Amino acid sequence: MNEQHHSSDISQQQAEDAVRTLLRWAGDDPTREGLLDTPKRVARAYRDWFSGYESDPAEFLRRTFEEVAGYDQMVVLRDIQFESHCEHHLAPIIGRAHVGYMPTNRVVGISKLARVVDGFARRLQVQEKLTAQIAQCIQETLQPSGVAVVIDASHQCMTTRGVHKRGVSMVTSQMLGSFRDDVRTRNEFLQFIGIHGSHR
């Protein structure tokens, strides 16, 4: 399925009409003064929130640097803040991603790792899928000896509806290559990001 079909098949007017329908369904009047521009604002917000459908996150990783003087140890970028939306309720997911990889013969600019996180986060998501997508994209594009991704996020579909549990966050991880196979490498990464791993 083409993930970018929404931008060409659906017009701005159709998107705004859909918002007006939801406003009426919620019990309000979309023609009242305070809501007149809301459909336009919501459509603009959706374009921003879901801009990840318009990009290929792997493209951010294709410009690499090979002059690294033989550096082959862990590269870690911590506390990459992101906002996403759950695909079940369209509710916000607010969190932080920690990304690490073991380069072979090339590295990538650190801002590009943050862009990969945003590229996948700015789509409808579940956290487990988001974690796996980030790790697999880095592994397939950079081909390092290992990749590690840990995401810690709160889900507004749980805090503002349903069970209404505030202060709860979910942690997911994806370890590939040396991070999966070598417990010392995995533990070093977890210590870097402030999570204590197993010492076995």
Short mmCIF file of C-alpha atoms in Angstrom, two decimals:
data_model
loop_
_atom_site.label_atom_id
_atom_site.label_comp_id
_atom_site.label_asym_id
_atom_site.label_seq_id
_atom_site.Cartn_x
_atom_site.Cartn_y
_atom_site.Cartn_z
CA MET A 1 0.00 0.00 0.00
CA ASN A 2 1.32 3.44 -0.92
CA GLU A 3 1.63 5.36 2.34
CA GLN A 4 1.70 8.72 0.53
CA HIS A 5 -1.64 8.35 -1.25
CA HIS A 6 -3.43 10.67 1.20
CA SER A 7 -1.69 13.81 -0.05
CA SER A 8 -2.85 13.42 -3.66
CA ASP A 9 -6.21 11.67 -3.29
CA ILE A 10 -7.75 13.86 -0.59
CA SER A 11 -8.21 17.58 -1.10
CA GLN A 12 -7.80 20.25 1.57
CA GLN A 13 -11.53 20.93 1.30
CA GLN A 14 -12.41 17.27 1.89
CA ALA A 15 -10.16 17.18 4.96
CA GLU A 16 -11.80 20.33 6.36
CA ASP A 17 -15.28 18.94 5.69
CA ALA A 18 -14.35 15.80 7.63
CA VAL A 19 -13.37 17.95 10.61
CA ARG A 20 -16.69 19.81 10.43
CA THR A 21 -18.51 16.47 10.50
CA LEU A 22 -16.60 15.43 13.63
CA LEU A 23 -17.35 18.76 15.29
CA ARG A 24 -21.06 18.29 14.64
CA TRP A 25 -20.89 14.66 15.83
CA ALA A 26 -19.21 15.86 19.06
CA GLY A 27 -22.22 18.10 19.66
CA ASP A 28 -20.96 21.52 18.63
CA ASP A 29 -21.72 23.91 15.79
CA PRO A 30 -18.85 24.28 13.29
CA THR A 31 -20.42 27.52 12.01
CA ARG A 32 -20.08 29.37 15.31
CA GLU A 33 -17.39 32.04 15.45
CA GLY A 34 -14.90 30.14 17.62
CA LEU A 35 -14.93 27.11 15.32
CA LEU A 36 -15.03 28.78 11.90
CA ASP A 37 -11.29 28.37 11.28
CA THR A 38 -10.87 25.14 13.26
CA PRO A 39 -11.18 22.78 10.26
CA LYS A 40 -8.42 24.67 8.45
CA ARG A 41 -6.22 24.64 11.57
CA VAL A 42 -6.80 20.92 12.16
CA ALA A 43 -5.98 20.07 8.54
CA ARG A 44 -2.77 22.11 8.82
CA ALA A 45 -1.92 20.38 12.11
CA TYR A 46 -2.48 16.95 10.53
CA ARG A 47 -0.12 17.88 7.70
CA ASP A 48 2.55 18.62 10.32
CA TRP A 49 1.81 15.72 12.70
CA PHE A 50 1.82 13.16 9.89
CA SER A 51 4.57 14.64 7.73
CA GLY A 52 6.49 11.37 8.11
CA TYR A 53 4.39 9.90 5.29
CA GLU A 54 6.01 12.42 2.93
CA SER A 55 9.58 11.36 3.67
CA ASP A 56 11.83 8.32 3.42
CA PRO A 57 13.70 8.10 6.76
CA ALA A 58 16.44 5.98 5.17
CA GLU A 59 17.30 8.92 2.94
CA PHE A 60 18.58 10.83 5.98
CA LEU A 61 21.22 8.14 6.53
CA ARG A 62 22.61 7.94 3.02
CA ARG A 63 25.14 10.73 3.50
CA THR A 64 27.84 9.18 5.68
CA PHE A 65 31.41 9.95 6.73
CA GLU A 66 34.15 7.41 6.20
CA GLU A 67 37.10 9.38 7.63
CA VAL A 68 36.66 8.23 11.21
CA ALA A 69 40.27 7.18 11.96
CA GLY A 70 39.24 3.59 12.53
CA TYR A 71 36.59 4.41 15.17
CA ASP A 72 34.49 1.29 15.67
CA GLN A 73 33.03 1.74 19.15
CA MET A 74 29.51 2.58 20.15
CA VAL A 75 27.78 5.75 18.99
CA VAL A 76 24.79 6.70 21.15
CA LEU A 77 22.30 9.54 20.85
CA ARG A 78 20.18 9.84 23.98
CA ASP A 79 16.94 11.60 24.82
CA ILE A 80 15.60 12.24 21.31
CA GLN A 81 12.25 13.80 22.14
CA PHE A 82 9.41 12.98 19.77
CA GLU A 83 5.66 13.26 19.37
CA SER A 84 3.61 10.64 17.60
CA HIS A 85 -0.03 9.51 17.45
CA CYS A 86 -1.43 6.07 18.18
CA GLU A 87 -3.17 4.39 15.27
CA HIS A 88 -6.00 3.14 17.49
CA HIS A 89 -7.36 6.44 18.87
CA LEU A 90 -5.30 9.16 17.11
CA ALA A 91 -4.17 10.19 20.60
CA PRO A 92 -0.70 11.64 21.16
CA ILE A 93 2.29 9.53 22.14
CA ILE A 94 4.93 11.69 23.80
CA GLY A 95 8.33 10.23 24.54
CA ARG A 96 12.07 9.93 24.19
CA ALA A 97 14.10 7.63 22.00
CA HIS A 98 17.65 6.43 22.65
CA VAL A 99 19.55 5.17 19.61
CA GLY A 100 22.90 3.45 19.44
CA TYR A 101 24.90 1.68 16.75
CA MET A 102 28.31 0.09 16.28
CA PRO A 103 29.80 1.51 13.08
CA THR A 104 31.83 -0.61 10.73
CA ASN A 105 33.55 1.78 8.33
CA ARG A 106 31.26 4.79 8.29
CA VAL A 107 29.26 7.03 10.59
CA VAL A 108 26.36 9.38 10.06
CA GLY A 109 25.75 12.90 11.34
CA ILE A 110 24.00 12.70 14.70
CA SER A 111 21.16 14.98 13.63
CA LYS A 112 20.27 12.37 11.02
CA LEU A 113 19.50 9.82 13.73
CA ALA A 114 17.01 12.26 15.24
CA ARG A 115 15.48 12.79 11.80
CA VAL A 116 14.99 9.04 11.39
CA VAL A 117 13.12 8.95 14.71
CA ASP A 118 10.90 11.85 13.63
CA GLY A 119 10.35 10.37 10.18
CA PHE A 120 8.74 7.28 11.67
CA ALA A 121 7.17 9.01 14.68
CA ARG A 122 5.25 11.45 12.48
CA ARG A 123 2.99 8.65 11.27
CA LEU A 124 0.19 6.73 12.91
CA GLN A 125 2.01 4.31 15.18
CA VAL A 126 2.12 1.71 17.87
CA GLN A 127 5.24 2.00 20.00
CA GLU A 128 6.48 -1.52 19.32
CA LYS A 129 6.35 -0.95 15.55
CA LEU A 130 8.01 2.45 15.86
CA THR A 131 10.89 0.93 17.83
CA ALA A 132 11.42 -1.83 15.27
CA GLN A 133 11.17 0.51 12.27
CA ILE A 134 13.87 2.84 13.59
CA ALA A 135 16.25 -0.03 14.35
CA GLN A 136 15.68 -1.82 11.04
CA CYS A 137 16.10 1.38 9.02
CA ILE A 138 19.48 2.10 10.62
CA GLN A 139 20.59 -1.53 10.25
CA GLU A 140 19.61 -1.81 6.59
CA THR A 141 20.97 1.58 5.53
CA LEU A 142 24.21 1.91 7.52
CA GLN A 143 24.90 -1.84 7.89
CA PRO A 144 26.67 -1.44 11.24
CA SER A 145 27.64 -4.44 13.37
CA GLY A 146 24.73 -3.70 15.67
CA VAL A 147 21.85 -1.33 16.45
CA ALA A 148 20.00 -0.61 19.68
CA VAL A 149 16.82 1.44 20.12
CA VAL A 150 14.97 2.06 23.38
CA ILE A 151 11.81 4.16 23.53
CA ASP A 152 10.17 5.46 26.72
CA ALA A 153 6.80 7.11 26.04
CA SER A 154 3.47 8.03 27.57
CA HIS A 155 0.25 7.33 25.69
CA GLN A 156 -2.59 9.82 25.91
CA CYS A 157 -5.05 7.12 24.87
CA MET A 158 -4.36 5.64 28.31
CA THR A 159 -4.04 8.83 30.36
CA THR A 160 -6.97 10.87 28.96
CA ARG A 161 -9.48 8.08 28.26
CA GLY A 162 -10.15 4.47 29.21
CA VAL A 163 -8.32 3.61 32.45
CA HIS A 164 -7.15 7.24 32.98
CA LYS A 165 -3.77 6.24 34.43
CA ARG A 166 -1.45 9.24 34.58
CA GLY A 167 2.29 9.10 35.16
CA VAL A 168 2.62 5.78 33.36
CA SER A 169 5.12 5.24 30.57
CA MET A 170 5.89 2.28 28.35
CA VAL A 171 9.42 1.16 27.49
CA THR A 172 10.21 -0.85 24.35
CA SER A 173 13.54 -1.96 22.95
CA GLN A 174 14.95 -3.48 19.79
CA MET A 175 18.46 -4.93 19.79
CA LEU A 176 20.09 -6.10 16.58
CA GLY A 177 23.48 -7.64 15.80
CA SER A 178 26.13 -7.16 18.48
CA PHE A 179 23.65 -5.52 20.86
CA ARG A 180 21.52 -8.66 20.80
CA ASP A 181 24.38 -11.17 20.79
CA ASP A 182 26.83 -9.60 23.26
CA VAL A 183 25.50 -8.95 26.77
CA ARG A 184 28.44 -6.63 27.57
CA THR A 185 27.70 -4.43 24.55
CA ARG A 186 24.02 -4.37 25.44
CA ASN A 187 24.73 -3.48 29.06
CA GLU A 188 27.12 -0.70 28.05
CA PHE A 189 24.39 0.85 25.92
CA LEU A 190 21.82 0.53 28.71
CA GLN A 191 24.23 2.16 31.15
CA PHE A 192 24.83 5.02 28.71
CA ILE A 193 21.11 5.75 28.59
CA GLY A 194 20.61 5.28 32.33
CA ILE A 195 18.97 1.85 32.32
CA HIS A 196 20.80 -0.90 34.18
CA GLY A 197 21.06 -4.18 32.32
CA SER A 198 21.77 -7.72 33.41
CA HIS A 199 25.29 -8.50 34.59
CA ARG A 200 25.09 -12.15 33.55
#
